[in-house]
PDB file of C-alpha atoms in Angstrom:
ATOM      1  CA  MET A 265    -141.794-226.552  95.553  1.00  0.00           C
ATOM      2  CA  LEU A 266    -139.622-224.856  98.124  1.00  0.00           C
ATOM      3  CA  ALA A 267    -137.242-227.793  98.045  1.00  0.00           C
ATOM      4  CA  ARG A 268    -136.906-227.398  94.240  1.00  0.00           C
ATOM      5  CA  GLN A 269    -136.104-223.714  94.578  1.00  0.00           C
ATOM      6  CA  ILE A 270    -133.405-224.405  97.189  1.00  0.00           C
ATOM      7  CA  SER A 271    -132.007-227.204  95.079  1.00  0.00           C
ATOM      8  CA  ALA A 272    -131.982-224.971  91.979  1.00  0.00           C
ATOM      9  CA  ILE A 273    -130.157-222.242  93.920  1.00  0.00           C
ATOM     10  CA  HIS A 274    -127.538-224.758  95.006  1.00  0.00           C
ATOM     11  CA  VAL A 275    -127.053-226.023  91.501  1.00  0.00           C
ATOM     12  CA  ILE A 276    -126.648-222.491  90.151  1.00  0.00           C
ATOM     13  CA  GLY A 277    -124.172-221.687  92.923  1.00  0.00           C
ATOM     14  CA  VAL A 278    -122.114-224.803  92.224  1.00  0.00           C
ATOM     15  CA  LEU A 279    -122.124-224.034  88.470  1.00  0.00           C
ATOM     16  CA  ALA A 280    -120.960-220.480  89.141  1.00  0.00           C
ATOM     17  CA  ILE A 281    -118.075-221.747  91.247  1.00  0.00           C
ATOM     18  CA  VAL A 282    -117.092-224.382  88.641  1.00  0.00           C
ATOM     19  CA  ILE A 283    -117.199-221.826  85.818  1.00  0.00           C
ATOM     20  CA  GLY A 284    -115.147-219.453  87.959  1.00  0.00           C
ATOM     21  CA  PHE A 285    -112.438-222.063  88.356  1.00  0.00           C
ATOM     22  CA  MET A 286    -112.402-223.028  84.650  1.00  0.00           C
ATOM     23  CA  PHE A 287    -111.910-219.567  83.161  1.00  0.00           C
ATOM     24  CA  PRO A 288    -108.902-217.350  83.716  1.00  0.00           C
ATOM     25  CA  VAL A 289    -109.386-215.068  86.688  1.00  0.00           C
ATOM     26  CA  SER A 290    -109.026-211.348  86.341  1.00  0.00           C
ATOM     27  CA  ALA A 291    -107.685-209.085  89.132  1.00  0.00           C
ATOM     28  CA  ALA A 292    -111.173-208.020  90.165  1.00  0.00           C
ATOM     29  CA  GLN A 293    -112.361-211.622  90.370  1.00  0.00           C
ATOM     30  CA  ALA A 294    -109.240-212.585  92.296  1.00  0.00           C
ATOM     31  CA  SER A 295    -110.119-210.037  94.858  1.00  0.00           C
ATOM     32  CA  TRP A 296    -113.644-211.418  95.032  1.00  0.00           C
ATOM     33  CA  LEU A 297    -112.292-214.949  95.413  1.00  0.00           C
ATOM     34  CA  ASP A 298    -109.902-213.746  98.102  1.00  0.00           C
ATOM     35  CA  ARG A 299    -112.852-212.373  99.985  1.00  0.00           C
ATOM     36  CA  VAL A 300    -114.637-215.689  99.733  1.00  0.00           C
ATOM     37  CA  LYS A 301    -111.516-217.481 100.933  1.00  0.00           C
ATOM     38  CA  ASP A 302    -111.208-215.012 103.796  1.00  0.00           C
ATOM     39  CA  ILE A 303    -114.799-215.735 104.763  1.00  0.00           C
ATOM     40  CA  TYR A 304    -114.000-219.452 104.930  1.00  0.00           C
ATOM     41  CA  GLN A 305    -110.822-218.722 106.913  1.00  0.00           C
ATOM     42  CA  LEU A 306    -112.725-216.656 109.471  1.00  0.00           C
ATOM     43  CA  PRO A 307    -113.430-219.630 111.742  1.00  0.00           C
ATOM     44  CA  GLU A 308    -109.679-220.216 112.003  1.00  0.00           C
ATOM     45  CA  ASN A 309    -109.182-216.538 112.800  1.00  0.00           C
ATOM     46  CA  VAL A 310    -111.989-216.675 115.355  1.00  0.00           C
ATOM     47  CA  GLU A 311    -110.363-219.682 116.972  1.00  0.00           C
ATOM     48  CA  GLN A 312    -107.015-217.842 117.103  1.00  0.00           C
ATOM     49  CA  ILE A 313    -108.714-214.780 118.541  1.00  0.00           C
ATOM     50  CA  GLN A 314    -110.437-216.963 121.128  1.00  0.00           C
ATOM     51  CA  LYS A 315    -107.104-218.569 122.034  1.00  0.00           C
ATOM     52  CA  ASP A 316    -105.510-215.119 122.328  1.00  0.00           C
ATOM     53  CA  TYR A 317    -108.483-213.973 124.406  1.00  0.00           C
ATOM     54  CA  GLU A 318    -108.178-216.946 126.739  1.00  0.00           C
ATOM     55  CA  ALA A 319    -104.408-216.426 127.055  1.00  0.00           C
ATOM     56  CA  THR A 320    -104.932-212.735 127.794  1.00  0.00           C
ATOM     57  CA  LYS A 321    -107.685-213.609 130.257  1.00  0.00           C
ATOM     58  CA  GLN A 322    -105.348-216.081 131.984  1.00  0.00           C
ATOM     59  CA  GLN A 323    -102.538-213.493 132.113  1.00  0.00           C
ATOM     60  CA  LEU A 324    -104.958-210.953 133.562  1.00  0.00           C
ATOM     61  CA  LYS A 325    -106.066-213.463 136.199  1.00  0.00           C
ATOM     62  CA  GLU A 326    -102.426-214.234 137.084  1.00  0.00           C
ATOM     63  CA  GLN A 327    -101.616-210.527 137.320  1.00  0.00           C
ATOM     64  CA  LYS A 328    -104.720-209.983 139.454  1.00  0.00           C
ATOM     65  CA  ASP A 329    -103.623-212.823 141.761  1.00  0.00           C
ATOM     66  CA  LYS A 330    -100.097-211.390 141.958  1.00  0.00           C
ATOM     67  CA  LEU A 331    -101.517-207.953 142.688  1.00  0.00           C
ATOM     68  CA  SER A 332    -103.778-209.386 145.393  1.00  0.00           C
ATOM     69  CA  GLU A 333    -100.792-211.189 146.910  1.00  0.00           C
ATOM     70  CA  THR A 334     -98.703-208.016 146.738  1.00  0.00           C
ATOM     71  CA  ILE A 335    -101.493-205.994 148.377  1.00  0.00           C
ATOM     72  CA  ARG A 336    -101.887-208.604 151.116  1.00  0.00           C
ATOM     73  CA  HIS A 337     -98.138-208.664 151.712  1.00  0.00           C
ATOM     74  CA  SER A 338     -98.079-204.860 151.751  1.00  0.00           C
ATOM     75  CA  GLN A 339    -100.897-204.764 154.313  1.00  0.00           C
ATOM     76  CA  GLU A 340     -99.111-207.311 156.496  1.00  0.00           C
ATOM     77  CA  THR A 341     -95.926-205.274 156.292  1.00  0.00           C
ATOM     78  CA  GLU A 342     -97.846-202.090 157.107  1.00  0.00           C
ATOM     79  CA  GLU A 343     -99.477-203.727 160.152  1.00  0.00           C
ATOM     80  CA  LYS A 344     -96.110-205.046 161.294  1.00  0.00           C
ATOM     81  CA  LEU A 345     -94.524-201.603 160.904  1.00  0.00           C
ATOM     82  CA  LEU A 346     -97.426-199.939 162.734  1.00  0.00           C
ATOM     83  CA  LYS A 347     -97.019-202.328 165.669  1.00  0.00           C
ATOM     84  CA  GLN A 348     -93.282-201.732 165.653  1.00  0.00           C
ATOM     85  CA  ASN A 349     -93.895-197.968 165.531  1.00  0.00           C
ATOM     86  CA  GLU A 350     -96.253-198.179 168.530  1.00  0.00           C
ATOM     87  CA  ALA A 351     -93.674-200.171 170.487  1.00  0.00           C
ATOM     88  CA  LEU A 352     -90.979-197.634 169.625  1.00  0.00           C
ATOM     89  CA  GLN A 353     -93.255-194.765 170.637  1.00  0.00           C
ATOM     90  CA  LYS A 354     -93.877-196.397 174.032  1.00  0.00           C
ATOM     91  CA  GLU A 355     -90.160-196.999 174.464  1.00  0.00           C
ATOM     92  CA  ASN A 356     -89.441-193.408 173.452  1.00  0.00           C
ATOM     93  CA  GLN A 357     -91.987-192.137 175.984  1.00  0.00           C
ATOM     94  CA  LEU A 358     -90.387-194.239 178.737  1.00  0.00           C
ATOM     95  CA  LEU A 359     -86.949-192.950 177.795  1.00  0.00           C
ATOM     96  CA  GLN A 360     -88.203-189.363 177.853  1.00  0.00           C
ATOM     97  CA  GLU A 361     -89.719-189.911 181.301  1.00  0.00           C
ATOM     98  CA  ARG A 362     -86.419-191.376 182.501  1.00  0.00           C
ATOM     99  CA  LEU A 363     -84.546-188.437 181.002  1.00  0.00           C
ATOM    100  CA  LYS A 364     -86.856-185.966 182.775  1.00  0.00           C
ATOM    101  CA  ALA A 365     -86.385-187.855 186.029  1.00  0.00           C
ATOM    102  CA  MET A 366     -82.601-187.803 185.592  1.00  0.00           C
ATOM    103  CA  GLU A 367     -82.685-184.090 184.791  1.00  0.00           C
ATOM    104  CA  GLN A 368     -84.788-183.480 187.906  1.00  0.00           C
ATOM    105  CA  VAL A 369     -82.333-185.512 190.004  1.00  0.00           C
ATOM    106  CA  ALA A 370     -79.478-183.458 188.547  1.00  0.00           C
ATOM    107  CA  LEU A 371     -81.323-180.210 189.349  1.00  0.00           C
ATOM    108  CA  ASP A 372     -82.085-181.382 192.896  1.00  0.00           C
ATOM    109  CA  LYS A 373     -78.453-182.387 193.377  1.00  0.00           C
ATOM    110  CA  GLU A 374     -77.282-179.002 192.087  1.00  0.00           C
ATOM    111  CA  LYS A 375     -79.680-177.186 194.452  1.00  0.00           C
ATOM    112  CA  ARG A 376     -78.499-179.317 197.386  1.00  0.00           C
ATOM    113  CA  ASN A 377     -74.863-178.641 196.518  1.00  0.00           C
ATOM    114  CA  ARG A 378     -75.572-174.895 196.287  1.00  0.00           C
ATOM    115  CA  LYS A 379     -77.271-174.966 199.692  1.00  0.00           C
ATOM    116  CA  ILE A 380     -74.371-176.873 201.217  1.00  0.00           C
ATOM    117  CA  THR A 381     -71.890-174.442 199.652  1.00  0.00           C
ATOM    118  CA  ASN A 382     -73.878-171.457 200.936  1.00  0.00           C
ATOM    119  CA  MET A 383     -74.070-173.001 204.410  1.00  0.00           C
ATOM    120  CA  VAL A 384     -70.314-173.663 204.499  1.00  0.00           C
ATOM    121  CA  ILE A 385     -69.573-170.119 203.312  1.00  0.00           C
ATOM    122  CA  ALA A 386     -71.983-168.741 205.912  1.00  0.00           C
ATOM    123  CA  ALA A 387     -70.364-170.842 208.666  1.00  0.00           C
ATOM    124  CA  VAL A 388     -66.872-169.708 207.626  1.00  0.00           C
ATOM    125  CA  LEU A 389     -68.044-166.085 207.522  1.00  0.00           C
ATOM    126  CA  LEU A 390     -69.606-166.447 211.002  1.00  0.00           C
ATOM    127  CA  VAL A 391     -66.373-167.898 212.387  1.00  0.00           C
ATOM    128  CA  VAL A 392     -64.356-165.096 210.757  1.00  0.00           C
ATOM    129  CA  LEU A 393     -66.862-162.514 211.997  1.00  0.00           C
ATOM    130  CA  TYR A 394     -66.625-164.026 215.495  1.00  0.00           C
ATOM    131  CA  PHE A 395     -62.849-163.639 215.491  1.00  0.00           C
ATOM    132  CA  VAL A 396     -63.012-160.152 213.965  1.00  0.00           C
ATOM    133  CA  LEU A 397     -65.673-159.008 216.430  1.00  0.00           C
ATOM    134  CA  GLY A 398     -63.676-160.567 219.246  1.00  0.00           C
ATOM    135  CA  ARG A 399     -60.611-158.592 218.198  1.00  0.00           C
ATOM    136  CA  VAL A 400     -62.621-155.404 217.756  1.00  0.00           C
ATOM    137  CA  PHE A 401     -64.228-155.878 221.192  1.00  0.00           C
ATOM    138  CA  ARG A 402     -60.828-156.458 222.814  1.00  0.00           C
ATOM    139  CA  TYR A 403     -59.450-153.389 221.063  1.00  0.00           C
ATOM    140  CA  VAL A 404     -62.384-151.266 222.217  1.00  0.00           C
ATOM    141  CA  VAL A 405     -62.020-152.580 225.785  1.00  0.00           C
ATOM    142  CA  TRP A 406     -58.253-151.983 225.697  1.00  0.00           C
ATOM    143  CA  ARG A 407     -58.790-148.415 224.502  1.00  0.00           C
ATOM    144  CA  ARG A 408     -61.288-147.696 227.252  1.00  0.00           C
ATOM    145  CA  GLN A 409     -59.025-149.097 229.900  1.00  0.00           C
ATOM    146  CA  LYS A 410     -56.181-147.063 228.582  1.00  0.00           C
ATOM    147  CA  ARG A 411     -58.264-143.886 228.777  1.00  0.00           C
ATOM    148  CA  HIS A 412     -59.353-144.643 232.277  1.00  0.00           C
ATOM    149  CA  MET A 413     -55.858-145.209 233.378  1.00  0.00           C
ATOM    150  CA  ARG A 414     -54.627-141.932 232.295  1.00  0.00           C
TER     151      ARG A 414
END
């Protein structure tokens, strides 16, 4: 009995479609037929959507791979620059130590030169003082002898 009901429903459906094609179609029926056609075209649309989805998925995967590669390259560059920065910092520290040492040598040399200059000036002053005191002593002795002689 169930098979007869299904078969009767099919027959009625086929008759309705045949009658629909035989009589002129009004605007309302055209819209209904367009909907039916759209329903049958849905699998094509689904296939297109699936193709678009797969293409988009592939593009996303490619972009993700490119991004991963860019991140990896960026990290390598960062590590390289950090190592280079450390090397430059060590070199800078060595250069600063050398500069301090050179400044200290220059200060020591300046102090030594000042001491030598002071010693030379002191020696010259002592020699001059010796001659001046010698002259003053002779003058004083000469004056005393002159007083005693009178």
